[in-house]
Tab-separated table of C-alpha atoms in Angstrom:
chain	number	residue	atom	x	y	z
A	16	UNK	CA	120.377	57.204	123.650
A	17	UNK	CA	122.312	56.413	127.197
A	18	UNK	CA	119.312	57.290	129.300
A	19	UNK	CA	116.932	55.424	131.184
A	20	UNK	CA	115.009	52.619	129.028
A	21	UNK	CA	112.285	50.614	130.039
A	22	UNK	CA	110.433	47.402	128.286
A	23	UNK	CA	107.639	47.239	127.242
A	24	UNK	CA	105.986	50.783	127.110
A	25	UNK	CA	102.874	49.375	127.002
A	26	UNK	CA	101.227	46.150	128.616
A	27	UNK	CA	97.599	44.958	128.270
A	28	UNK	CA	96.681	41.923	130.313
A	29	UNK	CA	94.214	40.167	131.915
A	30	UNK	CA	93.607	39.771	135.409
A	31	UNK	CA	95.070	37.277	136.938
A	32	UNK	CA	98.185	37.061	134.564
A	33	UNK	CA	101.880	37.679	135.330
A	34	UNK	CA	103.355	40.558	134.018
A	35	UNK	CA	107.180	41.867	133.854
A	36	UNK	CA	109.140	45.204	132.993
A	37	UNK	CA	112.323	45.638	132.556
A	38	UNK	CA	114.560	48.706	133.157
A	39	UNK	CA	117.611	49.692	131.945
A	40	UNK	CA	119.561	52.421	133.837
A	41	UNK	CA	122.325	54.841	133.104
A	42	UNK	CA	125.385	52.627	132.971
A	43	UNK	CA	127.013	54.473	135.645
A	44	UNK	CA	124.815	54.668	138.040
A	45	UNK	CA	123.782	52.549	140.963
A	46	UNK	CA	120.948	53.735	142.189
A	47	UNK	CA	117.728	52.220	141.088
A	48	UNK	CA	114.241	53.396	141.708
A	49	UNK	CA	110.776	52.058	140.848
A	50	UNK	CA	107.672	54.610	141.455
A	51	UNK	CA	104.063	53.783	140.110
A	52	UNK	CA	101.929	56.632	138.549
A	53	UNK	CA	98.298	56.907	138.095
A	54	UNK	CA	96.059	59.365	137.038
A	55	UNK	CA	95.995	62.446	139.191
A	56	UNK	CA	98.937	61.648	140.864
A	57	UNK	CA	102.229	62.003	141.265
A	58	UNK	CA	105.024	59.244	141.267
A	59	UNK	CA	104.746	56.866	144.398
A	60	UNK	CA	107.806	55.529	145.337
A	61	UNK	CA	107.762	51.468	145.356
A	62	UNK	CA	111.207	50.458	146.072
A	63	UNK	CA	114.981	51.086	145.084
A	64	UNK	CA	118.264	49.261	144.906
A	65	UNK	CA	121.653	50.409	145.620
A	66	UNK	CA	123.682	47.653	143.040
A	67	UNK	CA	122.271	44.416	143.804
A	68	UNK	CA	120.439	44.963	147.047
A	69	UNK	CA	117.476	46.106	147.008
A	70	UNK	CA	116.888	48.628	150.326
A	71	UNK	CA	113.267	49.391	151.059
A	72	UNK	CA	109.899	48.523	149.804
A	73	UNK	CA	107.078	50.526	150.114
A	74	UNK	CA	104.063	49.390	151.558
A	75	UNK	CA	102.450	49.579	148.298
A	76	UNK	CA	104.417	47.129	147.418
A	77	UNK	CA	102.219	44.040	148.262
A	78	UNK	CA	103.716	40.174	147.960
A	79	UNK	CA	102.420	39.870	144.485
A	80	UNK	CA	105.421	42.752	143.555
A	81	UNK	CA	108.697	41.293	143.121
A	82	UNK	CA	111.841	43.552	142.004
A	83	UNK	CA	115.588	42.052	141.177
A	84	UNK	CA	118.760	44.088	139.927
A	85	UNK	CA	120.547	40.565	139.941
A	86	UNK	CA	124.089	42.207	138.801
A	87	UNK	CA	123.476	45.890	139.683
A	88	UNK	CA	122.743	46.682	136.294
A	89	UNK	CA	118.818	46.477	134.697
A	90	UNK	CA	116.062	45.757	136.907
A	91	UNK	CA	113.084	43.905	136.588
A	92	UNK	CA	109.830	44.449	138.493
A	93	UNK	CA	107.040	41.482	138.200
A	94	UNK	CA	103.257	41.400	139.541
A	95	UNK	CA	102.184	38.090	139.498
A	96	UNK	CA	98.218	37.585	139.638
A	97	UNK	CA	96.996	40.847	138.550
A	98	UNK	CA	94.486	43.004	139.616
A	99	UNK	CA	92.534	45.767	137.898
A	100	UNK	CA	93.968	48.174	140.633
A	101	UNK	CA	97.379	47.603	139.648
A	102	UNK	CA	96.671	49.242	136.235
A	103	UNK	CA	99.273	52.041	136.196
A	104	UNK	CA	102.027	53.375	134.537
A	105	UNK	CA	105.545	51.903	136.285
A	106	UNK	CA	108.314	54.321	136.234
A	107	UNK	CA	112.268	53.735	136.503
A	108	UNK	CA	114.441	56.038	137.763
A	109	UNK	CA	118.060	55.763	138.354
A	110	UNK	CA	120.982	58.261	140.537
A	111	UNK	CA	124.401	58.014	140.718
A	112	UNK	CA	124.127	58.125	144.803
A	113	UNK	CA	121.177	59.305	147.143
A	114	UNK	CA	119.538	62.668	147.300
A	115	UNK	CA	121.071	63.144	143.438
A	116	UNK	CA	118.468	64.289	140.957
A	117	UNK	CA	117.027	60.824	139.766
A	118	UNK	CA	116.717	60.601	135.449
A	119	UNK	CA	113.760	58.852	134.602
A	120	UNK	CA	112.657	56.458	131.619
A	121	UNK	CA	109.684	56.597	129.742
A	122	UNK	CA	107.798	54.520	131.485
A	123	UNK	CA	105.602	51.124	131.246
A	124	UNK	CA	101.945	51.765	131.302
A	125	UNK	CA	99.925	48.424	132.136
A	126	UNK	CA	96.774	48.388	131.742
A	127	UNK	CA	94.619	44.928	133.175
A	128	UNK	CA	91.514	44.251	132.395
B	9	UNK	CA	107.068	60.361	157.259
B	10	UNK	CA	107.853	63.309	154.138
B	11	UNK	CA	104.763	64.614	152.546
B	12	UNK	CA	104.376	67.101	149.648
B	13	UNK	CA	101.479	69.276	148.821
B	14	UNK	CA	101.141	71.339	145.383
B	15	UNK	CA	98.263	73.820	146.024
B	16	UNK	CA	96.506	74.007	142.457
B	17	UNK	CA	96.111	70.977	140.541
B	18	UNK	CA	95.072	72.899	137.136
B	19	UNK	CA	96.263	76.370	135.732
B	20	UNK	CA	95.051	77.549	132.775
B	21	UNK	CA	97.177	80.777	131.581
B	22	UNK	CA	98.040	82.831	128.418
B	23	UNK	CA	100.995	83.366	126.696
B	24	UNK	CA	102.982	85.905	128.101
B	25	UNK	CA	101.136	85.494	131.799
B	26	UNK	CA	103.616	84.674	134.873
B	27	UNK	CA	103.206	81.434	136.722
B	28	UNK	CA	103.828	80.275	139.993
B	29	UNK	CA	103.049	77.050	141.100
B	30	UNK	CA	103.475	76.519	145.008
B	31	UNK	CA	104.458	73.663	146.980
B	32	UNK	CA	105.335	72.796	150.694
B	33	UNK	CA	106.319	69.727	151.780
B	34	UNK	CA	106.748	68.331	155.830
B	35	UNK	CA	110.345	66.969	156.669
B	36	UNK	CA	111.958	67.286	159.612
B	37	UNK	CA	115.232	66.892	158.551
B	38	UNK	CA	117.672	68.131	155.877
B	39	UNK	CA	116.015	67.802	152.156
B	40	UNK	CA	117.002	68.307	148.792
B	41	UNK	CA	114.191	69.932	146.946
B	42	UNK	CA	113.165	69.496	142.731
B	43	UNK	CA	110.434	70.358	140.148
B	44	UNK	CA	110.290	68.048	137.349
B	45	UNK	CA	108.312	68.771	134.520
B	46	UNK	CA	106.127	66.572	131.832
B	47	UNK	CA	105.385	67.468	128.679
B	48	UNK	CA	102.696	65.496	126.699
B	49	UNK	CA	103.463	62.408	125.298
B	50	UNK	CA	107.531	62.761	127.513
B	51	UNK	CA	108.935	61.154	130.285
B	52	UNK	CA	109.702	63.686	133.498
B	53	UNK	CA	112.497	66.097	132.972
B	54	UNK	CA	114.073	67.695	136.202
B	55	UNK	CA	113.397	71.584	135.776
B	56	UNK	CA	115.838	72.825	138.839
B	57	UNK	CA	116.876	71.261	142.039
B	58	UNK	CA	117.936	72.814	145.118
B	59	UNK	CA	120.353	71.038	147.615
B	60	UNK	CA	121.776	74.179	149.785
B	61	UNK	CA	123.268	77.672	149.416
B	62	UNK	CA	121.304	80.223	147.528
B	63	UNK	CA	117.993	80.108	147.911
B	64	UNK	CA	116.832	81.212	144.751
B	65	UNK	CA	117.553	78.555	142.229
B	66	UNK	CA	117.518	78.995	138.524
B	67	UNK	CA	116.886	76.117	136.290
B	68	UNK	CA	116.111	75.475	132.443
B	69	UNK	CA	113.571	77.424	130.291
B	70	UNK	CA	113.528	80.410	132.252
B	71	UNK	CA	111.909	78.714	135.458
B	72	UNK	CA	113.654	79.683	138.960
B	73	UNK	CA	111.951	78.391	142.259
B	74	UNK	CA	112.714	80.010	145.390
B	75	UNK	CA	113.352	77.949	148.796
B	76	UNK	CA	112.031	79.347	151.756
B	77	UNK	CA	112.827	77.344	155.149
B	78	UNK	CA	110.398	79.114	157.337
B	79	UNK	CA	107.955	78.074	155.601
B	80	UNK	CA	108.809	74.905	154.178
B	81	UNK	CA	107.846	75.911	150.621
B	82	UNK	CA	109.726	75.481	147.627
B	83	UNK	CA	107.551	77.827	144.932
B	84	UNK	CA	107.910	77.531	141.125
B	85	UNK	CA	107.865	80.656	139.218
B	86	UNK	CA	108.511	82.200	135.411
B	87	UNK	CA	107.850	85.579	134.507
B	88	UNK	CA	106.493	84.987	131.622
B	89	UNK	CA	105.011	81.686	129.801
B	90	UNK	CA	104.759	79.772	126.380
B	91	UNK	CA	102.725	77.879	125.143
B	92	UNK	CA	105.091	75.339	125.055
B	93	UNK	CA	105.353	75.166	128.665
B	94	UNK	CA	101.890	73.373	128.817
B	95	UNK	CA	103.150	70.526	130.886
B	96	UNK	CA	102.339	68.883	134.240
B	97	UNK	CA	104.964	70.259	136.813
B	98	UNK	CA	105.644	67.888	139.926
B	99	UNK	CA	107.348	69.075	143.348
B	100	UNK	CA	109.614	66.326	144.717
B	101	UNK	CA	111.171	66.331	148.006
B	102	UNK	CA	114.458	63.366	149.037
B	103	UNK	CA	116.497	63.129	152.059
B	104	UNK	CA	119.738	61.765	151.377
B	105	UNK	CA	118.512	58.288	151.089
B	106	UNK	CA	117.156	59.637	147.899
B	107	UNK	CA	113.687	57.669	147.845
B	108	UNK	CA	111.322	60.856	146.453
B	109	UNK	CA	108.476	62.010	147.713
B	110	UNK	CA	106.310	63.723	144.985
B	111	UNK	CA	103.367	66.225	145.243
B	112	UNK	CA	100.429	65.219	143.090
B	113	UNK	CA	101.212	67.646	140.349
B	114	UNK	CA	100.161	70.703	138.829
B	115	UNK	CA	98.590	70.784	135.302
B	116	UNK	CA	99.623	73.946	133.063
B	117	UNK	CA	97.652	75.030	130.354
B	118	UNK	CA	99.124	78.105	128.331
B	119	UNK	CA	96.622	79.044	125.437
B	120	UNK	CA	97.950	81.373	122.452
């Protein structure tokens, strides 16, 4: 399967715990997005990388959230100190440039409790 | 900022019924429009996408959405269901930096 992979699907932890996913784009492309889901909702756009550098963070994206695409390839998104309210599911989505349709993995869902 | 609105948040339909699902989004610039779909238990699957040219876009399944400028909608439509299009369909609006804007979904049901 060449599309979008992420690790783990699923994440229980407790609060106050570090967590990290991992995702795996389409080899060619070097785009790299990072949207969080929860019920009732739509994707909400965290933050993305072009390669290596990542371009905008969303003010969801509190200093607890750390992304890195250290060689423009995977990407890895880490919440230290959880809270309940970050229970979600964490979506990756990569594009070969910007504006293209974005292909999307299956998603992490994290639950803290 | 971008902002997209779907108007129902659950259909319930039979087989055979046509759908439309609306959606309007605020932009003031140029924007690339999509529906992505979800089917239970799957990860979101772009249905159609619209970047310019003819406004009436066809995509997979039998779904075709039709952009209208004027009115800054983007509707969803199929003439006639399945019941294995009970899915939740998202609206999704990018400029060309590409960071998506999604409405909060729609949720089909189509019973037998």
């Amino acid at each position: 399967d060449t599309g979008v992979s992420q690790n783990p699907r699923h994440k229980i932890t407790k609060r106050g715990q570090n967590v990290t996913f991992r995702c795996d784009p389409i080899s060619e492309h070097n785009r790299l997005y990072w949207y969080r889901q929860t019920l009732g909702q739509g994707p909400e756009f965290l933050t993305y990388f072009q390669n290596e550098a990542q371009l905008e963070k969303s003010r969801l994206l509190s200093d607890r959230f750390s992304a890195e695409r250290p060689k423009g390839s995977f990407s890895t998104l880490e919440i230290q100190r959880t809270e309940q309210g970050d229970s979600a599911m964490y979506l990756c989505a990569s594009s070969s440039q910007g504006g293209n349709e974005q292909f999307f993995g299956p998603g992490t869902r994290l639950t803290v409790l | 900022a971008q902002s997209v609105s779907q108007h129902n948040h659950h259909v319930i339909l039979s087989e055979a019924a046509s759908l439309e699902l609306g959606c309007n989004y605020s932009y003031g610039g140029t924007v690339n429009l999509f529906w992505y779909v979800q089917y239970p238990g799957q990860h979101l699957q772009l249905l159609l996408k619209y970047f310019s040219g003819d406004p009436l876009v066809k995509g997979i399944k039998g779904f075709e959405a039709e952009f209208i400028k004027s009115k800054f909608s983007f509707n969803l439509r199929k003439p006639s269901v399945q019941w294995s299009d009970t899915a939740e369909y998202f609206c999704a609006v990018t400029d060309s930096w590409g960071k998506f804007q999604f409405g909060a979904g729609t949720q089909v049901v189509v019973t037998p």
